PDB file of C-alpha atoms in Angstrom:
ATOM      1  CA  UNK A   1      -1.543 -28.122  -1.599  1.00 64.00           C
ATOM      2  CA  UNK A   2      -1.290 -30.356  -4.371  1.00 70.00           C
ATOM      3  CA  UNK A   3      -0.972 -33.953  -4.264  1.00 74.00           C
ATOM      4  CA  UNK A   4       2.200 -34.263  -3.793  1.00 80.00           C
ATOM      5  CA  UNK A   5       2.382 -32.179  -0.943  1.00 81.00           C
ATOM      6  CA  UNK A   6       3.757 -28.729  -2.722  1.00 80.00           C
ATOM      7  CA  UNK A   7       2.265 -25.658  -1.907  1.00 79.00           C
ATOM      8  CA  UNK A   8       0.377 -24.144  -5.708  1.00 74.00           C
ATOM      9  CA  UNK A   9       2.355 -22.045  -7.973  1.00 74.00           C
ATOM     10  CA  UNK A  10       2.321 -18.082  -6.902  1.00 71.00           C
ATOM     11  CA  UNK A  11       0.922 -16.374 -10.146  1.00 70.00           C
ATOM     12  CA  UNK A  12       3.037 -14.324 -11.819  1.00 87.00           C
ATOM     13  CA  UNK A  13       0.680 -11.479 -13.010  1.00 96.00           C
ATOM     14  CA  UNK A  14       0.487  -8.593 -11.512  1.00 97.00           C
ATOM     15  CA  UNK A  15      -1.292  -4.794 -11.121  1.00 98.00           C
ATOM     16  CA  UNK A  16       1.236  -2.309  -9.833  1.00 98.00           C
ATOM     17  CA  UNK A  17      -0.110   0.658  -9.163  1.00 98.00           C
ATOM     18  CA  UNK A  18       2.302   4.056  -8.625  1.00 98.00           C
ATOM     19  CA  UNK A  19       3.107   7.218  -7.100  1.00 98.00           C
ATOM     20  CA  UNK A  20      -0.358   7.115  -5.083  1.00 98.00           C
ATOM     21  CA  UNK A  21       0.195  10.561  -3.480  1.00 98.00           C
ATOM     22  CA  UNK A  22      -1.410  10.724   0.406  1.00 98.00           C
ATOM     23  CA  UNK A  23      -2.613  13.495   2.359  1.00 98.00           C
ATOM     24  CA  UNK A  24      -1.736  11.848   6.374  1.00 98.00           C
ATOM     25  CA  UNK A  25      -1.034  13.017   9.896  1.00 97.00           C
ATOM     26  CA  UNK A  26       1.398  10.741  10.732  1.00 96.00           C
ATOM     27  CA  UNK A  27       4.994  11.379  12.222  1.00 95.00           C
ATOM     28  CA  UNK A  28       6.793  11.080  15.389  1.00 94.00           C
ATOM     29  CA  UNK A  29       6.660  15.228  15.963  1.00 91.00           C
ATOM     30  CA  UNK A  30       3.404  16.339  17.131  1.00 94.00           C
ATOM     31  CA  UNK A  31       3.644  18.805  14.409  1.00 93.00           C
ATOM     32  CA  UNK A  32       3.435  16.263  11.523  1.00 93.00           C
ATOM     33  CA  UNK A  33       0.206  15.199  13.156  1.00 95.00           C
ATOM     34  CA  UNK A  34      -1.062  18.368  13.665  1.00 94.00           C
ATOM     35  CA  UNK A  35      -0.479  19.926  10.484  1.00 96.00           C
ATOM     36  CA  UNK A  36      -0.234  16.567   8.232  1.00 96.00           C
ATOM     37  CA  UNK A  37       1.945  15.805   5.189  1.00 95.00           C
ATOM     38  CA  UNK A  38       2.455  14.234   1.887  1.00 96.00           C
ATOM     39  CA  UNK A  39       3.502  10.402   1.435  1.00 98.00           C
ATOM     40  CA  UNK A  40       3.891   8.762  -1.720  1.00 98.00           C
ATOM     41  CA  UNK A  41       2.616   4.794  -1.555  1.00 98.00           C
ATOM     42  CA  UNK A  42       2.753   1.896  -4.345  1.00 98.00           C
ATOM     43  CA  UNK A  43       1.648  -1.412  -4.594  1.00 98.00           C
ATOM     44  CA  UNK A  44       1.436  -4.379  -6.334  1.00 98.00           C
ATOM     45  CA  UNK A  45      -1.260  -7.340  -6.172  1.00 98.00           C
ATOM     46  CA  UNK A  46      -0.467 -10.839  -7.587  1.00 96.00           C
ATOM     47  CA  UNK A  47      -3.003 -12.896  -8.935  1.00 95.00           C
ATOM     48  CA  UNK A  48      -3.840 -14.722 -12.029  1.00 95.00           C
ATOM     49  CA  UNK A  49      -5.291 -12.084 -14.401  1.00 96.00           C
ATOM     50  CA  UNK A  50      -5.288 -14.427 -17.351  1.00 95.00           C
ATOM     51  CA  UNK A  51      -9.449 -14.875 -16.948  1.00 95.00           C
ATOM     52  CA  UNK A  52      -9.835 -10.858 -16.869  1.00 96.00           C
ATOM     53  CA  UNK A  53      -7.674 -10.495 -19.938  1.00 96.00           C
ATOM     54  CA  UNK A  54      -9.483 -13.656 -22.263  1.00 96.00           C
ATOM     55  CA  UNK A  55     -13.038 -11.970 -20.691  1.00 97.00           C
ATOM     56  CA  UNK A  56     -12.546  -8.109 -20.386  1.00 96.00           C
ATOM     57  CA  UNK A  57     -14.273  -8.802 -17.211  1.00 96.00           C
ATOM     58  CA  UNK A  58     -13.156  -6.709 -14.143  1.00 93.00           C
ATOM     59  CA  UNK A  59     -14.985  -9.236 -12.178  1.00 92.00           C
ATOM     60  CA  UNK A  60     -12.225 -11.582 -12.249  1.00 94.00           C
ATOM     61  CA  UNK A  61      -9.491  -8.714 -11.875  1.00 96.00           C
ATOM     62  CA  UNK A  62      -8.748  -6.694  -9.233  1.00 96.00           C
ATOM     63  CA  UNK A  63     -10.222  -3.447  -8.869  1.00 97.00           C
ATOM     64  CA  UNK A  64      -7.479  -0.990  -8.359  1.00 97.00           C
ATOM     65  CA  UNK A  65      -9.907   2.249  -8.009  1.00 97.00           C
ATOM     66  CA  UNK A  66     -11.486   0.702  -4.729  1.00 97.00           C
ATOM     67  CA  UNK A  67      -8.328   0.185  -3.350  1.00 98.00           C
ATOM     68  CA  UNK A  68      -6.931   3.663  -4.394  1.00 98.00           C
ATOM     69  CA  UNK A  69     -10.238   4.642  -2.692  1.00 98.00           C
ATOM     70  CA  UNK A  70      -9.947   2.862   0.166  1.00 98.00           C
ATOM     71  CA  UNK A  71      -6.824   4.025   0.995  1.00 98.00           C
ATOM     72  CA  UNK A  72      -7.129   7.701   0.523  1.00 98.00           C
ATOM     73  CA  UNK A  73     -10.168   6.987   2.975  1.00 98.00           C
ATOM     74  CA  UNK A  74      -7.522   5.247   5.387  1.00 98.00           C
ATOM     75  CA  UNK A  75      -4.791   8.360   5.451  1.00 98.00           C
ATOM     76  CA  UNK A  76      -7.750  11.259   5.744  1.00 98.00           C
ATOM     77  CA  UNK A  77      -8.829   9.519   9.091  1.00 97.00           C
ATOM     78  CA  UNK A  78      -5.179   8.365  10.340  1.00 97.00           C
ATOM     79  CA  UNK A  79      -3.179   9.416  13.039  1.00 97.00           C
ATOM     80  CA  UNK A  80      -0.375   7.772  14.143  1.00 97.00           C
ATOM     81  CA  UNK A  81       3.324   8.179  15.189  1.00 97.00           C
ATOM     82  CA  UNK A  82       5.310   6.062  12.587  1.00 97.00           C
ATOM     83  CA  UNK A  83       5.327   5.149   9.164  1.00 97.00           C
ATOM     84  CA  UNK A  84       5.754   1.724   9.497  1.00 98.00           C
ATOM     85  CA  UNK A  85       2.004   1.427  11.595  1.00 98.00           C
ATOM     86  CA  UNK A  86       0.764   3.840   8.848  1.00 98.00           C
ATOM     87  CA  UNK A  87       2.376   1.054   5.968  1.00 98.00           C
ATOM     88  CA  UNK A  88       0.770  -2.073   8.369  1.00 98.00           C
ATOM     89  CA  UNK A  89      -2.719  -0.244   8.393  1.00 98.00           C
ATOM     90  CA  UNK A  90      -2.357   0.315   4.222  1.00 98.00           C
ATOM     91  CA  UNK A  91      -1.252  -3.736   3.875  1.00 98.00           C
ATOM     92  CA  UNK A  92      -5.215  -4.012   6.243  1.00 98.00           C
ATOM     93  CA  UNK A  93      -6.887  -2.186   4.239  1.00 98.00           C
ATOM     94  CA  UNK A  94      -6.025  -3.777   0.540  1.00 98.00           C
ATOM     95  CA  UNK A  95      -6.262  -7.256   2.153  1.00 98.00           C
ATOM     96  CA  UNK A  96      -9.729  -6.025   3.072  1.00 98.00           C
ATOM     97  CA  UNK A  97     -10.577  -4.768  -0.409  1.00 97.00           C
ATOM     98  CA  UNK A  98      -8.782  -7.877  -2.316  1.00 97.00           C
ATOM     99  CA  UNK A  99      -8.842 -10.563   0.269  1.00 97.00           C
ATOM    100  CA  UNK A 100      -5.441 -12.544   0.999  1.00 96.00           C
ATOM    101  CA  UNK A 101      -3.603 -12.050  -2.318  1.00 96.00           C
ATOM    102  CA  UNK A 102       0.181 -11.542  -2.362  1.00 96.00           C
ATOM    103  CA  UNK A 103       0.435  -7.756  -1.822  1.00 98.00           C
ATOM    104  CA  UNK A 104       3.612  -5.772  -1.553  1.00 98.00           C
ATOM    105  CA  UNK A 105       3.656  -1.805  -0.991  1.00 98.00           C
ATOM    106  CA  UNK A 106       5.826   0.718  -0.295  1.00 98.00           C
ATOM    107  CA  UNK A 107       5.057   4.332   1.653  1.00 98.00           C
ATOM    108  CA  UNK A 108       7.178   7.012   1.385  1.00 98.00           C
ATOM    109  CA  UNK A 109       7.588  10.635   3.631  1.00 96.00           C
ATOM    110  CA  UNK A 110       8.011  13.107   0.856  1.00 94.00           C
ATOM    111  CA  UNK A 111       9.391  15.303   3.357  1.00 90.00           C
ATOM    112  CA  UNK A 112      10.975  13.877   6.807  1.00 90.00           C
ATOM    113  CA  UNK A 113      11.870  16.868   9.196  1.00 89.00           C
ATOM    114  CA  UNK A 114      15.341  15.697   9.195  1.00 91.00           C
ATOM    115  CA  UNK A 115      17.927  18.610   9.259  1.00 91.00           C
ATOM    116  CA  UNK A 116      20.067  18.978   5.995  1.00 93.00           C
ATOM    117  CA  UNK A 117      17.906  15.873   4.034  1.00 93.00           C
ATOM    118  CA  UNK A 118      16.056  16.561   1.035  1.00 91.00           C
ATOM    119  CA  UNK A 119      15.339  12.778  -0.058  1.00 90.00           C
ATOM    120  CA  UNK A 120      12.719  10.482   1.295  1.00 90.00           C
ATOM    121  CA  UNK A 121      12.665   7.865   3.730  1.00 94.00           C
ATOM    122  CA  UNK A 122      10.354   4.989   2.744  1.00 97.00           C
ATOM    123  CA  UNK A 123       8.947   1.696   4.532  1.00 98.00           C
ATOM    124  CA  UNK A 124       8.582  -1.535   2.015  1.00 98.00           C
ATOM    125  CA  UNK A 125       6.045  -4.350   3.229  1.00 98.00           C
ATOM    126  CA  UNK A 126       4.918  -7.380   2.069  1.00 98.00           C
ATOM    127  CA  UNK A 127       2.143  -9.947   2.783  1.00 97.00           C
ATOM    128  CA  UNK A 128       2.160 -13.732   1.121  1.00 95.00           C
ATOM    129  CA  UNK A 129       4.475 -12.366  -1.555  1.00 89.00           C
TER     130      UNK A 129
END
């Protein structure tokens, strides 16, 4: 808080990262956790990357590789019913690689076993943002 009493400015930089495709067994039919699937996630962290850029310094950036990492790690051991638990445990798992940034995401079923539906059906989250 400042002095004034206002909360600090968000920053307005950001990493996005995109199309992060995931191997997970995760669905409502005992089949989708049996056999797995493929989801699609993306996310974005907010944070002040002006110090990175002046630098060159990852150090004061975010390392998007250890969270790519981390959450390929996260869908090779999941197993869970819904997408929205699967979207909670990704939202975990960044604030444990990045601390408590402003994080959004969104996780995707590439294919939901829905008769007659060829799109996706996607979950969007957000923490601090």
């Amino acid at each position: 808080m400042s002095s004034d009493g206002t909360p600090p400015p968000k920053p307005v930089d950001a990493i996005h990262v995109r199309g992060l495709r995931l191997w997970a067994h995760v669905g409502v039919l005992e089949q989708e956790r049996t056999h797995g699937q493929w989801f699609e996630l993306s996310f974005s962290l907010r944070r002040d990357l002006s110090a990175a850029g002046r630098a060159d310094d990852l150090e004061a950036s975010s390392d998007y590789a250890r969270g790519i990492a981390a959450l390929q790690a996260l869908a090779a051991g999941l197993r869970c019913r819904t997408i929205e638990h699967f979207s909670e445990r990704a939202l975990d798992c960044l604030e444990d690689c990045f601390g408590p940034l402003p994080m959004w995401l969104e996780l995707s079923k590439c294919r939901a076993p829905v008769p007659g539906f060829d799109g996706l059906v996607s979950v969007e989250r957000a923490r601090r943002w």
